Amino acid sequence: MYATKDTVGSAMTWENLGYTGQGMRIAIIDTGLDLDHPSFAVAPQLTEDSLTQEEIASVLESLNAYDLYLSKSAVKLTADKLYRSEKIPYAFNYVDSGLDVTHDHDNQGDHGTHVAGIAAANAIEGTPVVGVAPDAQILVLKVFGVNGGAYNDDVLAAVEDAIRLNADVVNLSLGSGNPGFARNTTYQEILDGLADSNTMVV
């Protein structure tokens, strides 16, 4: 993390081209995020392309998160519960069908925070750590939690929601040494939708 900006050339991109991730939405489908981590405390300068609470409200009932939350709690999900900050405008726990996206109550590890840091950690005083696109917004889609994970249904539900939220990038830093093979037309349709979108899959 200390060497990222030099190793991958992101510092040169910021300085020479002015690309810092401003106005971009990066969906991290992983183990969640430490919401109180100082690297994600600073709000980026928002643009007309930034995700807002109003935009989430406009697509809310089409999101898988809406149905998952309702099925578990019998309470309707609202956009203000998903919107955590200007830096983290969307966060939902797909495996547990809830709002706790931290690492605090499960043993799934802090891999999601590390991945989010590589992508978009803000520069903070006292450490050289900074993400590749520090001015980007982070969408947290937790698919590992108390109930384990990552199950195909949860991952694909998160991917589908990332598309509906117009994510510019979907990060899937997950997998298995023995993943098996499934013939599922619903999964394939979702993946085809992702391939046909303007979203970059990492």
PDB file of C-alpha atoms in Angstrom:
ATOM      1  CA  MET A   1       0.000   0.000   0.000  1.00  0.00           C
ATOM      2  CA  TYR A   2       2.898   2.364   0.661  1.00  0.00           C
ATOM      3  CA  ALA A   3       4.252   1.908  -2.859  1.00  0.00           C
ATOM      4  CA  THR A   4       1.012   1.688  -4.856  1.00  0.00           C
ATOM      5  CA  LYS A   5       1.040   5.195  -6.278  1.00  0.00           C
ATOM      6  CA  ASP A   6       4.534   4.699  -7.698  1.00  0.00           C
ATOM      7  CA  THR A   7       4.275   1.009  -8.589  1.00  0.00           C
ATOM      8  CA  VAL A   8       1.175   1.289 -10.767  1.00  0.00           C
ATOM      9  CA  GLY A   9       1.755   4.862 -11.901  1.00  0.00           C
ATOM     10  CA  SER A  10      -1.309   6.370 -10.264  1.00  0.00           C
ATOM     11  CA  ALA A  11       0.610   9.428  -8.999  1.00  0.00           C
ATOM     12  CA  MET A  12       1.667  10.222 -12.568  1.00  0.00           C
ATOM     13  CA  THR A  13      -1.950   9.845 -13.696  1.00  0.00           C
ATOM     14  CA  TRP A  14      -3.163  12.285 -11.018  1.00  0.00           C
ATOM     15  CA  GLU A  15      -0.481  14.850 -11.792  1.00  0.00           C
ATOM     16  CA  ASN A  16      -0.295  14.643 -15.592  1.00  0.00           C
ATOM     17  CA  LEU A  17      -3.868  13.777 -16.544  1.00  0.00           C
ATOM     18  CA  GLY A  18      -5.878  14.960 -13.564  1.00  0.00           C
ATOM     19  CA  TYR A  19      -7.657  11.600 -13.143  1.00  0.00           C
ATOM     20  CA  THR A  20      -8.196  10.993  -9.428  1.00  0.00           C
ATOM     21  CA  GLY A  21     -11.414   8.990  -9.554  1.00  0.00           C
ATOM     22  CA  GLN A  22     -13.603  12.045  -9.030  1.00  0.00           C
ATOM     23  CA  GLY A  23     -17.199  11.266  -9.991  1.00  0.00           C
ATOM     24  CA  MET A  24     -16.536   7.519 -10.220  1.00  0.00           C
ATOM     25  CA  ARG A  25     -18.359   4.729  -8.371  1.00  0.00           C
ATOM     26  CA  ILE A  26     -16.356   1.670  -7.357  1.00  0.00           C
ATOM     27  CA  ALA A  27     -18.369  -1.323  -6.110  1.00  0.00           C
ATOM     28  CA  ILE A  28     -16.406  -3.591  -3.761  1.00  0.00           C
ATOM     29  CA  ILE A  29     -18.030  -7.036  -3.510  1.00  0.00           C
ATOM     30  CA  ASP A  30     -16.131  -8.574  -0.619  1.00  0.00           C
ATOM     31  CA  THR A  31     -16.059  -8.945   3.187  1.00  0.00           C
ATOM     32  CA  GLY A  32     -17.328  -5.438   3.902  1.00  0.00           C
ATOM     33  CA  LEU A  33     -15.603  -2.308   5.181  1.00  0.00           C
ATOM     34  CA  ASP A  34     -14.468  -0.713   8.422  1.00  0.00           C
ATOM     35  CA  LEU A  35     -16.772   2.298   8.188  1.00  0.00           C
ATOM     36  CA  ASP A  36     -14.810   4.207  10.842  1.00  0.00           C
ATOM     37  CA  HIS A  37     -11.441   3.758   9.116  1.00  0.00           C
ATOM     38  CA  PRO A  38      -9.785   7.185   8.662  1.00  0.00           C
ATOM     39  CA  SER A  39      -8.831   6.371   5.058  1.00  0.00           C
ATOM     40  CA  PHE A  40     -12.526   6.581   4.122  1.00  0.00           C
ATOM     41  CA  ALA A  41     -13.556   9.563   6.230  1.00  0.00           C
ATOM     42  CA  VAL A  42     -12.937  12.369   3.747  1.00  0.00           C
ATOM     43  CA  ALA A  43     -15.771  13.176   1.370  1.00  0.00           C
ATOM     44  CA  PRO A  44     -14.716  13.478  -2.270  1.00  0.00           C
ATOM     45  CA  GLN A  45     -15.723  16.526  -4.239  1.00  0.00           C
ATOM     46  CA  LEU A  46     -19.000  15.431  -5.766  1.00  0.00           C
ATOM     47  CA  THR A  47     -19.897  15.818  -9.428  1.00  0.00           C
ATOM     48  CA  GLU A  48     -23.073  15.271 -11.450  1.00  0.00           C
ATOM     49  CA  ASP A  49     -21.861  11.651 -11.868  1.00  0.00           C
ATOM     50  CA  SER A  50     -21.618  10.966  -8.127  1.00  0.00           C
ATOM     51  CA  LEU A  51     -24.101   8.637  -6.440  1.00  0.00           C
ATOM     52  CA  THR A  52     -26.593  10.471  -4.245  1.00  0.00           C
ATOM     53  CA  GLN A  53     -29.209   9.398  -1.745  1.00  0.00           C
ATOM     54  CA  GLU A  54     -31.889  10.687  -4.116  1.00  0.00           C
ATOM     55  CA  GLU A  55     -30.655   8.434  -6.920  1.00  0.00           C
ATOM     56  CA  ILE A  56     -30.677   5.409  -4.599  1.00  0.00           C
ATOM     57  CA  ALA A  57     -34.256   6.256  -3.611  1.00  0.00           C
ATOM     58  CA  SER A  58     -35.258   6.370  -7.280  1.00  0.00           C
ATOM     59  CA  VAL A  59     -34.094   2.771  -7.902  1.00  0.00           C
ATOM     60  CA  LEU A  60     -34.547   1.398  -4.384  1.00  0.00           C
ATOM     61  CA  GLU A  61     -37.404  -1.018  -4.983  1.00  0.00           C
ATOM     62  CA  SER A  62     -35.605  -2.556  -7.973  1.00  0.00           C
ATOM     63  CA  LEU A  63     -32.601  -3.494  -5.828  1.00  0.00           C
ATOM     64  CA  ASN A  64     -32.089  -7.019  -4.535  1.00  0.00           C
ATOM     65  CA  ALA A  65     -31.074  -5.411  -1.245  1.00  0.00           C
ATOM     66  CA  TYR A  66     -34.620  -4.063  -0.866  1.00  0.00           C
ATOM     67  CA  ASP A  67     -36.185  -7.531  -1.153  1.00  0.00           C
ATOM     68  CA  LEU A  68     -33.548  -9.216   1.020  1.00  0.00           C
ATOM     69  CA  TYR A  69     -34.000  -6.697   3.827  1.00  0.00           C
ATOM     70  CA  LEU A  70     -37.782  -6.937   3.671  1.00  0.00           C
ATOM     71  CA  SER A  71     -37.711 -10.747   3.753  1.00  0.00           C
ATOM     72  CA  LYS A  72     -35.577 -10.765   6.909  1.00  0.00           C
ATOM     73  CA  SER A  73     -36.957  -7.872   8.928  1.00  0.00           C
ATOM     74  CA  ALA A  74     -40.442  -7.324   7.470  1.00  0.00           C
ATOM     75  CA  VAL A  75     -39.520  -3.637   7.386  1.00  0.00           C
ATOM     76  CA  LYS A  76     -39.083  -1.613   4.201  1.00  0.00           C
ATOM     77  CA  LEU A  77     -35.555  -0.488   3.459  1.00  0.00           C
ATOM     78  CA  THR A  78     -35.032   3.238   2.887  1.00  0.00           C
ATOM     79  CA  ALA A  79     -32.314   5.042   0.971  1.00  0.00           C
ATOM     80  CA  ASP A  80     -31.072   6.892   4.049  1.00  0.00           C
ATOM     81  CA  LYS A  81     -30.150   3.555   5.682  1.00  0.00           C
ATOM     82  CA  LEU A  82     -28.044   2.534   2.678  1.00  0.00           C
ATOM     83  CA  TYR A  83     -26.381   5.938   2.260  1.00  0.00           C
ATOM     84  CA  ARG A  84     -23.540   6.162   4.819  1.00  0.00           C
ATOM     85  CA  SER A  85     -21.596   9.191   3.596  1.00  0.00           C
ATOM     86  CA  GLU A  86     -20.536  10.998   0.445  1.00  0.00           C
ATOM     87  CA  LYS A  87     -17.485   8.707   0.309  1.00  0.00           C
ATOM     88  CA  ILE A  88     -19.558   5.565   0.959  1.00  0.00           C
ATOM     89  CA  PRO A  89     -22.950   6.316  -0.594  1.00  0.00           C
ATOM     90  CA  TYR A  90     -24.135   2.708  -0.570  1.00  0.00           C
ATOM     91  CA  ALA A  91     -23.536  -0.194   1.802  1.00  0.00           C
ATOM     92  CA  PHE A  92     -25.481  -3.439   2.236  1.00  0.00           C
ATOM     93  CA  ASN A  93     -24.810  -6.912   3.639  1.00  0.00           C
ATOM     94  CA  TYR A  94     -26.131  -9.454   1.121  1.00  0.00           C
ATOM     95  CA  VAL A  95     -25.197 -12.639   2.967  1.00  0.00           C
ATOM     96  CA  ASP A  96     -26.929 -11.572   6.200  1.00  0.00           C
ATOM     97  CA  SER A  97     -29.648  -9.446   4.527  1.00  0.00           C
ATOM     98  CA  GLY A  98     -28.856  -6.489   6.746  1.00  0.00           C
ATOM     99  CA  LEU A  99     -27.067  -3.198   7.168  1.00  0.00           C
ATOM    100  CA  ASP A 100     -23.974  -4.271   9.142  1.00  0.00           C
ATOM    101  CA  VAL A 101     -21.173  -4.168   6.569  1.00  0.00           C
ATOM    102  CA  THR A 102     -18.307  -3.998   9.068  1.00  0.00           C
ATOM    103  CA  HIS A 103     -15.937  -6.789  10.069  1.00  0.00           C
ATOM    104  CA  ASP A 104     -16.905  -6.414  13.719  1.00  0.00           C
ATOM    105  CA  HIS A 105     -19.404  -9.249  14.118  1.00  0.00           C
ATOM    106  CA  ASP A 106     -18.018 -12.063  11.962  1.00  0.00           C
ATOM    107  CA  ASN A 107     -14.750 -13.854  11.355  1.00  0.00           C
ATOM    108  CA  GLN A 108     -14.525 -13.198   7.618  1.00  0.00           C
ATOM    109  CA  GLY A 109     -11.524 -10.874   7.915  1.00  0.00           C
ATOM    110  CA  ASP A 110     -10.822  -7.343   6.755  1.00  0.00           C
ATOM    111  CA  HIS A 111      -9.984  -8.179   3.146  1.00  0.00           C
ATOM    112  CA  GLY A 112     -12.776  -5.902   1.911  1.00  0.00           C
ATOM    113  CA  THR A 113     -11.269  -2.883   3.680  1.00  0.00           C
ATOM    114  CA  HIS A 114      -7.862  -3.673   2.188  1.00  0.00           C
ATOM    115  CA  VAL A 115      -9.303  -3.964  -1.328  1.00  0.00           C
ATOM    116  CA  ALA A 116     -11.294  -0.739  -0.891  1.00  0.00           C
ATOM    117  CA  GLY A 117      -8.082   0.912   0.291  1.00  0.00           C
ATOM    118  CA  ILE A 118      -6.184  -0.141  -2.814  1.00  0.00           C
ATOM    119  CA  ALA A 119      -8.987   1.237  -4.945  1.00  0.00           C
ATOM    120  CA  ALA A 120      -9.898   4.499  -3.256  1.00  0.00           C
ATOM    121  CA  ALA A 121      -8.336   5.200   0.149  1.00  0.00           C
ATOM    122  CA  ASN A 122      -7.987   8.902   0.868  1.00  0.00           C
ATOM    123  CA  ALA A 123      -4.555  10.306   1.610  1.00  0.00           C
ATOM    124  CA  ILE A 124      -4.340  11.065   5.332  1.00  0.00           C
ATOM    125  CA  GLU A 125      -1.718  12.791   7.409  1.00  0.00           C
ATOM    126  CA  GLY A 126       0.883  10.543   8.974  1.00  0.00           C
ATOM    127  CA  THR A 127       0.870   7.727   6.401  1.00  0.00           C
ATOM    128  CA  PRO A 128       1.845   7.433   2.735  1.00  0.00           C
ATOM    129  CA  VAL A 129      -1.058   5.028   2.098  1.00  0.00           C
ATOM    130  CA  VAL A 130      -3.392   6.246  -0.650  1.00  0.00           C
ATOM    131  CA  GLY A 131      -5.647   4.456  -3.126  1.00  0.00           C
ATOM    132  CA  VAL A 132      -5.337   4.431  -6.896  1.00  0.00           C
ATOM    133  CA  ALA A 133      -8.475   6.603  -7.254  1.00  0.00           C
ATOM    134  CA  PRO A 134      -8.713   8.481  -3.933  1.00  0.00           C
ATOM    135  CA  ASP A 135     -11.542  10.779  -5.051  1.00  0.00           C
ATOM    136  CA  ALA A 136     -13.839   7.914  -6.088  1.00  0.00           C
ATOM    137  CA  GLN A 137     -16.895   6.812  -4.133  1.00  0.00           C
ATOM    138  CA  ILE A 138     -17.018   3.294  -2.676  1.00  0.00           C
ATOM    139  CA  LEU A 139     -20.112   1.111  -2.845  1.00  0.00           C
ATOM    140  CA  VAL A 140     -19.833  -1.628  -0.220  1.00  0.00           C
ATOM    141  CA  LEU A 141     -21.567  -4.900  -1.126  1.00  0.00           C
ATOM    142  CA  LYS A 142     -20.745  -7.392   1.610  1.00  0.00           C
ATOM    143  CA  VAL A 143     -21.075 -11.055   0.594  1.00  0.00           C
ATOM    144  CA  PHE A 144     -19.156 -12.663   3.469  1.00  0.00           C
ATOM    145  CA  GLY A 145     -20.620 -12.375   6.959  1.00  0.00           C
ATOM    146  CA  VAL A 146     -22.046 -14.127  10.008  1.00  0.00           C
ATOM    147  CA  ASN A 147     -23.813 -16.584   7.714  1.00  0.00           C
ATOM    148  CA  GLY A 148     -20.582 -17.373   5.867  1.00  0.00           C
ATOM    149  CA  GLY A 149     -20.312 -16.714   2.138  1.00  0.00           C
ATOM    150  CA  ALA A 150     -19.761 -16.051  -0.602  1.00  0.00           C
ATOM    151  CA  TYR A 151     -22.718 -17.908  -2.035  1.00  0.00           C
ATOM    152  CA  ASN A 152     -23.489 -17.619  -5.733  1.00  0.00           C
ATOM    153  CA  ASP A 153     -26.903 -16.082  -5.066  1.00  0.00           C
ATOM    154  CA  ASP A 154     -25.447 -13.347  -2.854  1.00  0.00           C
ATOM    155  CA  VAL A 155     -22.594 -12.524  -5.215  1.00  0.00           C
ATOM    156  CA  LEU A 156     -24.893 -12.332  -8.241  1.00  0.00           C
ATOM    157  CA  ALA A 157     -27.466 -10.279  -6.312  1.00  0.00           C
ATOM    158  CA  ALA A 158     -24.674  -7.834  -5.449  1.00  0.00           C
ATOM    159  CA  VAL A 159     -23.434  -7.736  -9.057  1.00  0.00           C
ATOM    160  CA  GLU A 160     -26.951  -7.038 -10.288  1.00  0.00           C
ATOM    161  CA  ASP A 161     -27.384  -4.196  -7.783  1.00  0.00           C
ATOM    162  CA  ALA A 162     -24.008  -2.729  -8.732  1.00  0.00           C
ATOM    163  CA  ILE A 163     -25.212  -2.560 -12.348  1.00  0.00           C
ATOM    164  CA  ARG A 164     -28.499  -0.923 -11.273  1.00  0.00           C
ATOM    165  CA  LEU A 165     -26.500   1.629  -9.256  1.00  0.00           C
ATOM    166  CA  ASN A 166     -24.418   2.439 -12.363  1.00  0.00           C
ATOM    167  CA  ALA A 167     -21.100   1.392 -10.862  1.00  0.00           C
ATOM    168  CA  ASP A 168     -18.161   2.353 -13.055  1.00  0.00           C
ATOM    169  CA  VAL A 169     -16.090  -0.495 -11.622  1.00  0.00           C
ATOM    170  CA  VAL A 170     -17.076  -3.763  -9.930  1.00  0.00           C
ATOM    171  CA  ASN A 171     -14.287  -5.363  -7.921  1.00  0.00           C
ATOM    172  CA  LEU A 172     -14.639  -9.118  -7.291  1.00  0.00           C
ATOM    173  CA  SER A 173     -11.467 -10.073  -5.443  1.00  0.00           C
ATOM    174  CA  LEU A 174     -12.872 -13.454  -4.463  1.00  0.00           C
ATOM    175  CA  GLY A 175     -12.841 -17.003  -5.717  1.00  0.00           C
ATOM    176  CA  SER A 176     -12.099 -20.606  -4.911  1.00  0.00           C
ATOM    177  CA  GLY A 177      -9.410 -23.150  -5.641  1.00  0.00           C
ATOM    178  CA  ASN A 178     -12.201 -25.611  -6.470  1.00  0.00           C
ATOM    179  CA  PRO A 179     -15.136 -23.543  -7.736  1.00  0.00           C
ATOM    180  CA  GLY A 180     -17.016 -26.231  -9.644  1.00  0.00           C
ATOM    181  CA  PHE A 181     -19.274 -25.439 -12.582  1.00  0.00           C
ATOM    182  CA  ALA A 182     -22.916 -24.430 -12.779  1.00  0.00           C
ATOM    183  CA  ARG A 183     -25.339 -24.147 -15.674  1.00  0.00           C
ATOM    184  CA  ASN A 184     -27.740 -21.484 -14.506  1.00  0.00           C
ATOM    185  CA  THR A 185     -29.476 -19.273 -17.047  1.00  0.00           C
ATOM    186  CA  THR A 186     -30.372 -16.612 -14.461  1.00  0.00           C
ATOM    187  CA  TYR A 187     -26.728 -16.253 -13.409  1.00  0.00           C
ATOM    188  CA  GLN A 188     -25.674 -16.128 -17.040  1.00  0.00           C
ATOM    189  CA  GLU A 189     -28.191 -13.384 -17.822  1.00  0.00           C
ATOM    190  CA  ILE A 190     -26.840 -11.277 -14.939  1.00  0.00           C
ATOM    191  CA  LEU A 191     -23.241 -11.810 -16.065  1.00  0.00           C
ATOM    192  CA  ASP A 192     -24.194 -11.031 -19.660  1.00  0.00           C
ATOM    193  CA  GLY A 193     -25.815  -7.820 -18.395  1.00  0.00           C
ATOM    194  CA  LEU A 194     -22.585  -6.923 -16.654  1.00  0.00           C
ATOM    195  CA  ALA A 195     -20.560  -7.668 -19.792  1.00  0.00           C
ATOM    196  CA  ASP A 196     -22.938  -5.558 -21.896  1.00  0.00           C
ATOM    197  CA  SER A 197     -22.802  -2.594 -19.510  1.00  0.00           C
ATOM    198  CA  ASN A 198     -20.117   0.096 -19.429  1.00  0.00           C
ATOM    199  CA  THR A 199     -18.896  -1.273 -16.103  1.00  0.00           C
ATOM    200  CA  MET A 200     -15.295  -2.427 -15.762  1.00  0.00           C
ATOM    201  CA  VAL A 201     -14.983  -5.744 -13.930  1.00  0.00           C
ATOM    202  CA  VAL A 202     -11.839  -6.238 -11.849  1.00  0.00           C
TER     203      VAL A 202
END
